[in-house]
PDB file of C-alpha atoms in Angstrom:
ATOM      1  CA  MET A   1       2.211  59.824 -35.614  1.00  0.00           C
ATOM      2  CA  GLY A   2      -0.874  59.919 -37.808  1.00  0.00           C
ATOM      3  CA  GLY A   3       0.994  58.138 -40.611  1.00  0.00           C
ATOM      4  CA  ARG A   4       1.996  55.325 -38.294  1.00  0.00           C
ATOM      5  CA  LEU A   5      -1.557  54.778 -37.116  1.00  0.00           C
ATOM      6  CA  SER A   6      -2.766  54.847 -40.706  1.00  0.00           C
ATOM      7  CA  GLY A   7      -0.163  52.236 -41.685  1.00  0.00           C
ATOM      8  CA  LEU A   8      -1.192  50.057 -38.767  1.00  0.00           C
ATOM      9  CA  GLY A   9      -4.820  50.324 -39.763  1.00  0.00           C
ATOM     10  CA  ASN A  10      -4.038  49.349 -43.355  1.00  0.00           C
ATOM     11  CA  ALA A  11      -2.042  46.338 -42.101  1.00  0.00           C
ATOM     12  CA  LEU A  12      -5.027  45.151 -40.136  1.00  0.00           C
ATOM     13  CA  TYR A  13      -7.606  45.852 -42.829  1.00  0.00           C
ATOM     14  CA  ASP A  14      -6.987  47.003 -46.398  1.00  0.00           C
ATOM     15  CA  SER A  15     -10.254  48.518 -47.570  1.00  0.00           C
ATOM     16  CA  LYS A  16      -9.113  48.717 -51.196  1.00  0.00           C
ATOM     17  CA  ARG A  17      -8.333  45.008 -51.497  1.00  0.00           C
ATOM     18  CA  ARG A  18     -10.807  44.031 -48.797  1.00  0.00           C
ATOM     19  CA  GLU A  19      -8.129  42.036 -46.941  1.00  0.00           C
ATOM     20  CA  PHE A  20      -7.861  41.405 -43.243  1.00  0.00           C
ATOM     21  CA  LEU A  21      -4.297  40.752 -42.029  1.00  0.00           C
ATOM     22  CA  GLY A  22      -3.170  40.248 -45.601  1.00  0.00           C
ATOM     23  CA  ARG A  23      -5.860  37.756 -46.645  1.00  0.00           C
ATOM     24  CA  ASP A  24      -9.252  38.165 -48.212  1.00  0.00           C
ATOM     25  CA  GLY A  25     -12.341  36.168 -47.278  1.00  0.00           C
ATOM     26  CA  ALA A  26     -11.644  33.293 -49.684  1.00  0.00           C
ATOM     27  CA  GLN A  27      -8.113  32.840 -48.423  1.00  0.00           C
ATOM     28  CA  TRP A  28      -9.233  32.880 -44.797  1.00  0.00           C
ATOM     29  CA  GLY A  29     -11.924  30.325 -45.661  1.00  0.00           C
ATOM     30  CA  LYS A  30      -9.398  27.971 -47.309  1.00  0.00           C
ATOM     31  CA  LEU A  31      -7.061  28.351 -44.317  1.00  0.00           C
ATOM     32  CA  GLY A  32      -9.873  27.595 -41.885  1.00  0.00           C
ATOM     33  CA  VAL A  33     -10.916  24.475 -43.820  1.00  0.00           C
ATOM     34  CA  PHE A  34      -7.299  23.276 -43.907  1.00  0.00           C
ATOM     35  CA  TYR A  35      -6.765  23.639 -40.144  1.00  0.00           C
ATOM     36  CA  PHE A  36     -10.196  22.162 -39.406  1.00  0.00           C
ATOM     37  CA  PHE A  37      -9.358  18.913 -41.168  1.00  0.00           C
ATOM     38  CA  PHE A  38      -5.750  19.058 -39.889  1.00  0.00           C
ATOM     39  CA  TYR A  39      -6.823  19.087 -36.254  1.00  0.00           C
ATOM     40  CA  ILE A  40      -9.554  16.525 -36.924  1.00  0.00           C
ATOM     41  CA  GLY A  41      -6.860  14.218 -38.326  1.00  0.00           C
ATOM     42  CA  LEU A  42      -4.527  15.007 -35.432  1.00  0.00           C
ATOM     43  CA  ALA A  43      -7.239  14.174 -32.903  1.00  0.00           C
ATOM     44  CA  GLY A  44      -8.068  10.975 -34.763  1.00  0.00           C
ATOM     45  CA  PHE A  45      -4.411   9.934 -34.797  1.00  0.00           C
ATOM     46  CA  PHE A  46      -4.152  10.603 -31.051  1.00  0.00           C
ATOM     47  CA  CYS A  47      -7.294   8.549 -30.377  1.00  0.00           C
ATOM     48  CA  ALA A  48      -6.007   5.700 -32.544  1.00  0.00           C
ATOM     49  CA  MET A  49      -2.650   5.616 -30.704  1.00  0.00           C
ATOM     50  CA  LEU A  50      -4.481   5.740 -27.361  1.00  0.00           C
ATOM     51  CA  ALA A  51      -6.702   2.829 -28.433  1.00  0.00           C
ATOM     52  CA  VAL A  52      -3.632   0.780 -29.422  1.00  0.00           C
ATOM     53  CA  PHE A  53      -2.001   1.598 -26.074  1.00  0.00           C
ATOM     54  CA  MET A  54      -5.108   0.581 -24.122  1.00  0.00           C
ATOM     55  CA  ALA A  55      -5.449  -2.611 -26.165  1.00  0.00           C
ATOM     56  CA  LEU A  56      -1.861  -3.671 -25.434  1.00  0.00           C
ATOM     57  CA  THR A  57      -1.858  -2.667 -21.749  1.00  0.00           C
ATOM     58  CA  PRO A  58      -3.335  -5.161 -19.247  1.00  0.00           C
ATOM     59  CA  ARG A  59      -6.396  -3.832 -17.477  1.00  0.00           C
ATOM     60  CA  ASP A  60      -5.734  -5.286 -14.032  1.00  0.00           C
ATOM     61  CA  HIS A  61      -1.967  -5.075 -13.570  1.00  0.00           C
ATOM     62  CA  PRO A  62       1.090  -3.268 -14.991  1.00  0.00           C
ATOM     63  CA  TYR A  63       2.654  -4.503 -18.215  1.00  0.00           C
ATOM     64  CA  TYR A  64       5.948  -5.292 -16.489  1.00  0.00           C
ATOM     65  CA  THR A  65       5.654  -7.133 -13.181  1.00  0.00           C
ATOM     66  CA  SER A  66       7.805  -8.974 -10.683  1.00  0.00           C
ATOM     67  CA  HIS A  67      11.401  -9.435 -11.858  1.00  0.00           C
ATOM     68  CA  ASP A  68      10.696  -7.623 -15.152  1.00  0.00           C
ATOM     69  CA  SER A  69       9.625  -4.437 -13.388  1.00  0.00           C
ATOM     70  CA  ARG A  70      11.681  -1.475 -12.239  1.00  0.00           C
ATOM     71  CA  MET A  71      11.263  -2.663  -8.653  1.00  0.00           C
ATOM     72  CA  LYS A  72      14.299  -4.836  -9.249  1.00  0.00           C
ATOM     73  CA  THR A  73      17.624  -3.203 -10.037  1.00  0.00           C
ATOM     74  CA  ARG A  74      21.244  -4.305 -10.058  1.00  0.00           C
ATOM     75  CA  SER A  75      21.782  -3.073  -6.519  1.00  0.00           C
ATOM     76  CA  ASN A  76      18.305  -3.760  -5.109  1.00  0.00           C
ATOM     77  CA  PRO A  77      16.765  -7.230  -5.429  1.00  0.00           C
ATOM     78  CA  LEU A  78      13.011  -7.651  -5.726  1.00  0.00           C
ATOM     79  CA  SER A  79      11.876  -7.676  -2.121  1.00  0.00           C
ATOM     80  CA  PRO A  80       8.697  -6.494  -0.367  1.00  0.00           C
ATOM     81  CA  GLY A  81       8.557  -4.335   2.702  1.00  0.00           C
ATOM     82  CA  LEU A  82       6.205  -4.539   5.643  1.00  0.00           C
ATOM     83  CA  GLY A  83       3.558  -2.085   6.752  1.00  0.00           C
ATOM     84  CA  PHE A  84       1.643  -1.556   9.958  1.00  0.00           C
ATOM     85  CA  ARG A  85      -1.636  -0.136  11.197  1.00  0.00           C
ATOM     86  CA  PRO A  86      -2.925   1.903  12.985  1.00  0.00           C
ATOM     87  CA  GLN A  87      -1.354   4.947  11.387  1.00  0.00           C
ATOM     88  CA  PRO A  88      -3.727   7.941  11.519  1.00  0.00           C
ATOM     89  CA  ASP A  89      -0.903  10.226  10.364  1.00  0.00           C
ATOM     90  CA  VAL A  90       1.202   8.760   7.552  1.00  0.00           C
ATOM     91  CA  GLU A  91       4.124  10.977   8.524  1.00  0.00           C
ATOM     92  CA  ARG A  92       4.294   9.605  12.075  1.00  0.00           C
ATOM     93  CA  ASN A  93       4.940   6.080  13.304  1.00  0.00           C
ATOM     94  CA  LEU A  94       4.131   6.737  16.965  1.00  0.00           C
ATOM     95  CA  ILE A  95       1.348   4.815  18.713  1.00  0.00           C
ATOM     96  CA  GLU A  96       0.402   6.659  21.894  1.00  0.00           C
ATOM     97  CA  LEU A  97      -2.175   5.389  24.396  1.00  0.00           C
ATOM     98  CA  LYS A  98      -3.111   5.234  28.065  1.00  0.00           C
ATOM     99  CA  LYS A  99      -2.581   2.168  30.210  1.00  0.00           C
ATOM    100  CA  ASN A 100      -6.119   2.380  31.564  1.00  0.00           C
ATOM    101  CA  GLY A 101      -8.537   4.621  29.752  1.00  0.00           C
ATOM    102  CA  TYR A 102      -9.958   5.567  26.396  1.00  0.00           C
ATOM    103  CA  ASP A 103      -9.964   9.117  25.066  1.00  0.00           C
ATOM    104  CA  ASN A 104     -10.168  10.899  21.723  1.00  0.00           C
ATOM    105  CA  GLU A 105      -6.448  10.394  21.093  1.00  0.00           C
ATOM    106  CA  THR A 106      -6.766   6.639  21.558  1.00  0.00           C
ATOM    107  CA  LYS A 107      -9.963   6.637  19.514  1.00  0.00           C
ATOM    108  CA  ARG A 108      -7.947   7.773  16.463  1.00  0.00           C
ATOM    109  CA  TYR A 109      -6.021   4.495  16.440  1.00  0.00           C
ATOM    110  CA  VAL A 110      -9.161   2.381  16.716  1.00  0.00           C
ATOM    111  CA  GLU A 111     -10.753   4.313  13.854  1.00  0.00           C
ATOM    112  CA  SER A 112      -7.584   3.888  11.766  1.00  0.00           C
ATOM    113  CA  LEU A 113      -7.749   0.099  12.185  1.00  0.00           C
ATOM    114  CA  ASN A 114     -11.461   0.031  11.409  1.00  0.00           C
ATOM    115  CA  LYS A 115     -10.934   2.116   8.288  1.00  0.00           C
ATOM    116  CA  TYR A 116      -8.135  -0.120   7.012  1.00  0.00           C
ATOM    117  CA  LEU A 117     -10.148  -3.299   7.549  1.00  0.00           C
ATOM    118  CA  GLN A 118     -13.213  -1.715   5.955  1.00  0.00           C
ATOM    119  CA  VAL A 119     -11.387  -0.488   2.850  1.00  0.00           C
ATOM    120  CA  TYR A 120      -9.360  -3.621   2.227  1.00  0.00           C
ATOM    121  CA  TYR A 121     -11.604  -6.380   3.524  1.00  0.00           C
ATOM    122  CA  TRP A 122     -15.146  -5.134   3.067  1.00  0.00           C
ATOM    123  CA  LYS A 123     -17.136  -3.782   0.137  1.00  0.00           C
ATOM    124  CA  GLN A 124     -19.835  -1.147   0.533  1.00  0.00           C
ATOM    125  CA  SER A 125     -23.040  -2.358  -1.070  1.00  0.00           C
ATOM    126  CA  PRO A 126     -25.548   0.027  -2.721  1.00  0.00           C
ATOM    127  CA  LYS A 127     -27.919  -0.336   0.229  1.00  0.00           C
ATOM    128  CA  GLY A 128     -25.254   0.750   2.709  1.00  0.00           C
ATOM    129  CA  GLN A 129     -24.665  -2.731   4.085  1.00  0.00           C
ATOM    130  CA  HIS A 130     -21.236  -4.338   4.295  1.00  0.00           C
ATOM    131  CA  THR A 131     -20.724  -7.495   2.268  1.00  0.00           C
ATOM    132  CA  ARG A 132     -17.625  -9.537   1.620  1.00  0.00           C
ATOM    133  CA  TYR A 133     -15.937  -9.633  -1.763  1.00  0.00           C
ATOM    134  CA  SER A 134     -16.768 -12.823  -3.617  1.00  0.00           C
ATOM    135  CA  PRO A 135     -13.621 -14.210  -5.283  1.00  0.00           C
ATOM    136  CA  GLN A 136     -14.127 -15.089  -8.915  1.00  0.00           C
ATOM    137  CA  GLN A 137     -11.631 -17.917  -8.598  1.00  0.00           C
ATOM    138  CA  GLN A 138     -11.421 -20.487  -5.824  1.00  0.00           C
ATOM    139  CA  SER A 139      -7.649 -20.369  -5.398  1.00  0.00           C
ATOM    140  CA  PRO A 140      -6.473 -19.996  -1.773  1.00  0.00           C
ATOM    141  CA  ALA A 141      -4.690 -16.759  -2.638  1.00  0.00           C
ATOM    142  CA  GLU A 142      -7.998 -15.149  -3.661  1.00  0.00           C
ATOM    143  CA  SER A 143     -10.184 -16.714  -0.998  1.00  0.00           C
ATOM    144  CA  GLU A 144     -11.504 -14.746   1.949  1.00  0.00           C
ATOM    145  CA  PHE A 145      -8.855 -13.974   4.548  1.00  0.00           C
ATOM    146  CA  ASN A 146      -9.962 -14.272   8.128  1.00  0.00           C
ATOM    147  CA  ILE A 147      -8.127 -14.724  11.432  1.00  0.00           C
ATOM    148  CA  ALA A 148      -9.863 -17.536  13.286  1.00  0.00           C
ATOM    149  CA  ASN A 149      -9.266 -16.354  16.846  1.00  0.00           C
ATOM    150  CA  PRO A 150      -8.180 -12.704  17.072  1.00  0.00           C
ATOM    151  CA  GLY A 151      -8.477 -12.574  20.866  1.00  0.00           C
ATOM    152  CA  GLU A 152      -8.517  -8.951  22.066  1.00  0.00           C
ATOM    153  CA  CYS A 153      -7.655  -7.656  18.613  1.00  0.00           C
ATOM    154  CA  THR A 154     -11.232  -6.833  17.656  1.00  0.00           C
ATOM    155  CA  ASN A 155     -13.309  -3.693  17.457  1.00  0.00           C
ATOM    156  CA  ALA A 156     -15.435  -4.933  20.362  1.00  0.00           C
ATOM    157  CA  SER A 157     -12.328  -4.967  22.572  1.00  0.00           C
ATOM    158  CA  LEU A 158     -11.067  -1.679  21.075  1.00  0.00           C
ATOM    159  CA  TYR A 159      -8.026  -3.651  19.886  1.00  0.00           C
ATOM    160  CA  GLY A 160      -6.616  -3.548  23.421  1.00  0.00           C
ATOM    161  CA  TYR A 161      -6.092   0.234  23.367  1.00  0.00           C
ATOM    162  CA  SER A 162      -8.298   0.823  26.412  1.00  0.00           C
ATOM    163  CA  THR A 163      -6.294  -1.578  28.603  1.00  0.00           C
ATOM    164  CA  GLY A 164      -2.715  -0.712  27.639  1.00  0.00           C
ATOM    165  CA  ARG A 165      -2.342  -3.932  25.590  1.00  0.00           C
ATOM    166  CA  PRO A 166      -2.346  -2.525  22.028  1.00  0.00           C
ATOM    167  CA  CYS A 167      -2.762  -4.663  18.933  1.00  0.00           C
ATOM    168  CA  VAL A 168      -0.780  -3.649  15.849  1.00  0.00           C
ATOM    169  CA  LEU A 169      -1.669  -5.023  12.421  1.00  0.00           C
ATOM    170  CA  VAL A 170       1.423  -6.008  10.411  1.00  0.00           C
ATOM    171  CA  LYS A 171       1.099  -6.789   6.717  1.00  0.00           C
ATOM    172  CA  MET A 172       3.355  -7.490   3.772  1.00  0.00           C
ATOM    173  CA  ASN A 173       3.272  -5.016   0.907  1.00  0.00           C
ATOM    174  CA  LYS A 174       1.823  -6.431  -2.293  1.00  0.00           C
ATOM    175  CA  ILE A 175       4.002  -7.214  -5.309  1.00  0.00           C
ATOM    176  CA  ILE A 176       2.328  -8.741  -8.355  1.00  0.00           C
ATOM    177  CA  ASP A 177       3.347 -12.354  -9.074  1.00  0.00           C
ATOM    178  CA  TYR A 178       5.736 -12.401  -6.118  1.00  0.00           C
ATOM    179  CA  VAL A 179       5.867 -15.585  -4.018  1.00  0.00           C
ATOM    180  CA  PRO A 180       8.054 -15.589  -0.890  1.00  0.00           C
ATOM    181  CA  GLU A 181      10.194 -18.649  -0.284  1.00  0.00           C
ATOM    182  CA  PRO A 182      10.598 -20.030   3.246  1.00  0.00           C
ATOM    183  CA  LEU A 183      14.066 -20.349   4.684  1.00  0.00           C
ATOM    184  CA  GLY A 184      15.896 -23.507   3.674  1.00  0.00           C
ATOM    185  CA  ARG A 185      17.066 -26.046   6.205  1.00  0.00           C
ATOM    186  CA  ASP A 186      20.616 -24.775   5.762  1.00  0.00           C
ATOM    187  CA  TYR A 187      19.780 -21.220   6.886  1.00  0.00           C
ATOM    188  CA  ASP A 188      22.256 -19.229   8.946  1.00  0.00           C
ATOM    189  CA  PRO A 189      21.178 -19.304  12.621  1.00  0.00           C
ATOM    190  CA  LYS A 190      22.582 -15.787  13.040  1.00  0.00           C
ATOM    191  CA  ASP A 191      19.876 -14.471  10.699  1.00  0.00           C
ATOM    192  CA  PHE A 192      16.968 -16.214  12.398  1.00  0.00           C
ATOM    193  CA  PRO A 193      15.755 -15.758  16.007  1.00  0.00           C
ATOM    194  CA  ALA A 194      16.303 -18.790  18.200  1.00  0.00           C
ATOM    195  CA  ARG A 195      12.822 -18.361  19.670  1.00  0.00           C
ATOM    196  CA  CYS A 196      11.175 -18.910  16.266  1.00  0.00           C
ATOM    197  CA  SER A 197      10.625 -22.148  14.401  1.00  0.00           C
ATOM    198  CA  ARG A 198      11.147 -22.522  10.666  1.00  0.00           C
ATOM    199  CA  GLN A 199       8.137 -23.634   8.593  1.00  0.00           C
ATOM    200  CA  ASP A 200       8.002 -25.145   5.115  1.00  0.00           C
ATOM    201  CA  ASN A 201       4.604 -23.658   4.226  1.00  0.00           C
ATOM    202  CA  ALA A 202       4.861 -20.191   5.764  1.00  0.00           C
ATOM    203  CA  ILE A 203       7.155 -17.232   6.213  1.00  0.00           C
ATOM    204  CA  THR A 204       8.046 -16.064   9.691  1.00  0.00           C
ATOM    205  CA  ILE A 205       7.344 -12.587  11.095  1.00  0.00           C
ATOM    206  CA  GLY A 206       9.191 -11.510  14.228  1.00  0.00           C
ATOM    207  CA  CYS A 207       9.074  -8.270  16.235  1.00  0.00           C
ATOM    208  CA  GLN A 208      11.354  -7.007  18.947  1.00  0.00           C
ATOM    209  CA  GLY A 209      12.754  -3.871  20.509  1.00  0.00           C
ATOM    210  CA  GLU A 210      15.067  -2.194  18.015  1.00  0.00           C
ATOM    211  CA  TYR A 211      17.739  -1.253  20.557  1.00  0.00           C
ATOM    212  CA  PRO A 212      18.954  -3.032  23.725  1.00  0.00           C
ATOM    213  CA  ALA A 213      16.940  -0.746  26.004  1.00  0.00           C
ATOM    214  CA  ASP A 214      13.828  -1.337  23.877  1.00  0.00           C
ATOM    215  CA  VAL A 215      14.258  -5.109  24.162  1.00  0.00           C
ATOM    216  CA  ASP A 216      13.923  -4.777  27.946  1.00  0.00           C
ATOM    217  CA  ASN A 217      10.999  -2.335  27.795  1.00  0.00           C
ATOM    218  CA  VAL A 218       8.841  -3.907  25.101  1.00  0.00           C
ATOM    219  CA  GLY A 219       7.644  -6.744  27.345  1.00  0.00           C
ATOM    220  CA  ASP A 220       5.830  -9.868  26.151  1.00  0.00           C
ATOM    221  CA  ILE A 221       4.523 -10.052  22.606  1.00  0.00           C
ATOM    222  CA  ARG A 222       1.735 -12.262  21.278  1.00  0.00           C
ATOM    223  CA  TYR A 223       1.474 -13.087  17.586  1.00  0.00           C
ATOM    224  CA  ILE A 224      -2.006 -13.843  16.267  1.00  0.00           C
ATOM    225  CA  SER A 225      -1.793 -15.371  12.800  1.00  0.00           C
ATOM    226  CA  GLU A 226      -4.495 -16.742  10.514  1.00  0.00           C
ATOM    227  CA  THR A 227      -4.914 -20.043  12.359  1.00  0.00           C
ATOM    228  CA  THR A 228      -2.539 -19.913  15.329  1.00  0.00           C
ATOM    229  CA  GLN A 229      -1.460 -17.848  18.317  1.00  0.00           C
ATOM    230  CA  ASN A 230       2.160 -17.830  19.386  1.00  0.00           C
ATOM    231  CA  ASP A 231       4.220 -15.939  21.955  1.00  0.00           C
ATOM    232  CA  ASN A 232       7.466 -16.311  19.997  1.00  0.00           C
ATOM    233  CA  CYS A 233       6.878 -15.478  16.318  1.00  0.00           C
ATOM    234  CA  GLY A 234       4.069 -15.112  13.814  1.00  0.00           C
ATOM    235  CA  SER A 235       3.609 -16.472  10.312  1.00  0.00           C
ATOM    236  CA  ILE A 236       1.877 -15.874   6.981  1.00  0.00           C
ATOM    237  CA  ASN A 237       0.898 -18.937   4.971  1.00  0.00           C
ATOM    238  CA  LEU A 238       2.359 -19.281   1.480  1.00  0.00           C
ATOM    239  CA  ASN A 239      -1.018 -20.231   0.002  1.00  0.00           C
ATOM    240  CA  ARG A 240      -1.928 -16.536   0.260  1.00  0.00           C
ATOM    241  CA  PHE A 241       0.498 -15.768  -2.561  1.00  0.00           C
ATOM    242  CA  PRO A 242       0.880 -14.609  -5.255  1.00  0.00           C
ATOM    243  CA  TYR A 243      -1.050 -11.401  -5.666  1.00  0.00           C
ATOM    244  CA  THR A 244      -2.018 -11.320  -9.347  1.00  0.00           C
ATOM    245  CA  GLY A 245      -3.580  -7.859  -9.543  1.00  0.00           C
ATOM    246  CA  LYS A 246      -7.188  -6.820  -9.773  1.00  0.00           C
ATOM    247  CA  SER A 247      -9.944  -8.944 -11.240  1.00  0.00           C
ATOM    248  CA  ASP A 248     -12.079  -7.022 -13.729  1.00  0.00           C
ATOM    249  CA  ARG A 249     -10.679  -3.859 -12.088  1.00  0.00           C
ATOM    250  CA  LYS A 250     -11.950  -4.930  -8.668  1.00  0.00           C
ATOM    251  CA  ASP A 251      -9.811  -5.658  -5.614  1.00  0.00           C
ATOM    252  CA  VAL A 252     -10.852  -9.218  -4.852  1.00  0.00           C
ATOM    253  CA  TYR A 253      -7.490 -10.049  -3.261  1.00  0.00           C
ATOM    254  CA  GLN A 254      -7.381  -9.761   0.519  1.00  0.00           C
ATOM    255  CA  ALA A 255      -3.805  -9.168   1.623  1.00  0.00           C
ATOM    256  CA  PRO A 256      -2.807 -11.416   4.542  1.00  0.00           C
ATOM    257  CA  TYR A 257      -1.800  -9.884   7.843  1.00  0.00           C
ATOM    258  CA  LEU A 258      -1.268 -10.816  11.471  1.00  0.00           C
ATOM    259  CA  TRP A 259      -1.876  -9.129  14.792  1.00  0.00           C
ATOM    260  CA  ILE A 260       1.021  -8.217  17.053  1.00  0.00           C
ATOM    261  CA  GLN A 261      -0.251  -7.637  20.604  1.00  0.00           C
ATOM    262  CA  PHE A 262       1.998  -6.051  23.199  1.00  0.00           C
ATOM    263  CA  LEU A 263       0.879  -7.534  26.498  1.00  0.00           C
ATOM    264  CA  ASN A 264       2.818  -5.448  29.009  1.00  0.00           C
ATOM    265  CA  PRO A 265       4.887  -2.645  27.470  1.00  0.00           C
ATOM    266  CA  LYS A 266       6.702  -0.536  30.031  1.00  0.00           C
ATOM    267  CA  PRO A 267       4.739   2.693  30.659  1.00  0.00           C
ATOM    268  CA  ASN A 268       6.096   6.236  30.335  1.00  0.00           C
ATOM    269  CA  VAL A 269       8.939   5.033  28.098  1.00  0.00           C
ATOM    270  CA  LEU A 270       9.272   5.472  24.328  1.00  0.00           C
ATOM    271  CA  ILE A 271       9.735   1.993  22.855  1.00  0.00           C
ATOM    272  CA  ASN A 272      11.149   1.503  19.357  1.00  0.00           C
ATOM    273  CA  VAL A 273       9.843  -1.651  17.702  1.00  0.00           C
ATOM    274  CA  ILE A 274      11.115  -3.318  14.537  1.00  0.00           C
ATOM    275  CA  CYS A 275       9.261  -6.150  12.784  1.00  0.00           C
ATOM    276  CA  ARG A 276      10.981  -8.276  10.176  1.00  0.00           C
ATOM    277  CA  ALA A 277       9.965 -10.923   7.657  1.00  0.00           C
ATOM    278  CA  TYR A 278      12.210 -13.995   7.393  1.00  0.00           C
ATOM    279  CA  ALA A 279      12.266 -15.666   3.984  1.00  0.00           C
ATOM    280  CA  GLN A 280      14.784 -16.918   1.454  1.00  0.00           C
ATOM    281  CA  ASN A 281      13.982 -14.237  -1.113  1.00  0.00           C
ATOM    282  CA  ILE A 282      13.195 -11.296   1.183  1.00  0.00           C
ATOM    283  CA  ASP A 283      16.127  -8.941   1.398  1.00  0.00           C
ATOM    284  CA  PHE A 284      16.633  -7.387   4.835  1.00  0.00           C
ATOM    285  CA  ASP A 285      18.214  -3.947   4.945  1.00  0.00           C
ATOM    286  CA  LYS A 286      17.689  -1.652   7.936  1.00  0.00           C
ATOM    287  CA  LYS A 287      19.048   1.346   6.054  1.00  0.00           C
ATOM    288  CA  THR A 288      16.626   1.160   3.115  1.00  0.00           C
ATOM    289  CA  GLY A 289      13.768  -0.437   5.064  1.00  0.00           C
ATOM    290  CA  ARG A 290      13.439  -3.550   2.897  1.00  0.00           C
ATOM    291  CA  GLY A 291      11.841  -6.540   4.563  1.00  0.00           C
ATOM    292  CA  LEU A 292      10.837  -4.675   7.732  1.00  0.00           C
ATOM    293  CA  THR A 293       8.674  -2.024   9.350  1.00  0.00           C
ATOM    294  CA  ARG A 294       9.293   0.248  12.318  1.00  0.00           C
ATOM    295  CA  PHE A 295       7.008   1.992  14.785  1.00  0.00           C
ATOM    296  CA  GLN A 296       7.091   3.421  18.286  1.00  0.00           C
ATOM    297  CA  ILE A 297       4.874   2.782  21.318  1.00  0.00           C
ATOM    298  CA  PHE A 298       4.335   5.102  24.269  1.00  0.00           C
ATOM    299  CA  VAL A 299       1.977   4.067  27.091  1.00  0.00           C
ATOM    300  CA  HIS A 300       0.936   6.771  29.547  1.00  0.00           C
ATOM    301  CA  ASN A 301       0.487   5.565  33.124  1.00  0.00           C
ATOM    302  CA  LYS A 302      -1.594   8.461  34.405  1.00  0.00           C
TER     303      LYS A 302
END
C-alpha cells in the first residue's frame, strides 16, 4: 500500500527531476504560452466570423422573406393567419362577460385590449408620456393607423364589456413583403358570403357562428374598419401593406386591424365564432388555421 502511494506521489511530483505531472517548469511555461495564443486566435476567428455574419444579415428583417422563406412549403402556400384580442390567457380563446355589469373578470379583457394597443400603437417616452411613433417614410403602409369612428369600441366605453356588447379586435398576422390580393371578379360565389361586397382596394373580413347553432345565437355583428362601419362585413385597405420589417430596429409599422362588435349575443350560451379573411392569395384551411381565427363568447345574464 505504501509503495502505491509513493508511486502516485512520484507521478504527481518528481523531486529528483523537479517535474510536476511529467513536465518541468520550462515545459509547462511553453505549453501555457502555446494555449494562450491558441485560444486568443480561436476567439479572434470566432469574432471575425460573427462580424461577417452580422455584416451580411439585414438588421431589420430576416435574410429570407416572403416566398423565399420557410413559411412557404410545397404543401403549404404562403398565407397569413388572423389573430384576435382581448386574450389575457394565450392558452384560452374564451371571452366571458356579464350582460350588465363590470367586475374584475371583465376588467381583464379591457386591460388586455389596452395593453395591446399601448404596445403596438404607442411608444413610451422618457418622461412617461405616450407619444405616437413618427414614420421615417411617408408611405401609407408606414403611416399612423387610426380608426376614424370606433363607436363603443374605446377605453372610455370599456369596449362594450359593461353592457354585454363586446368589441373584439381582429388583426392580420404580419408577413414581411407580403401583399394580399383582393378577390377577382371571377371569384367562386360559394367561397364568398352573399352579404359581403367585393372591393378592388381592400380585403374582406367576415365573422360568423362556426356551427349552425352558433349562427343563430351570435346575433347581429357590426364591423368597424378604418374609415367605415358595416353590419355585413369588414375590410382592411391594401395601402396598409406590405410590412417591410423594422426601421432602424424600431417598430414604426402599425399593423391594421378592425373592431368586431357583437350587438346582441344570446346570453348563457357558449358561442363559437370564426373570422375569415377573403383574398385571392390567402389560403383558407380550417384544420390548420390558415386565413382565420377562432374564439368563444359567453355572456352571463345574472
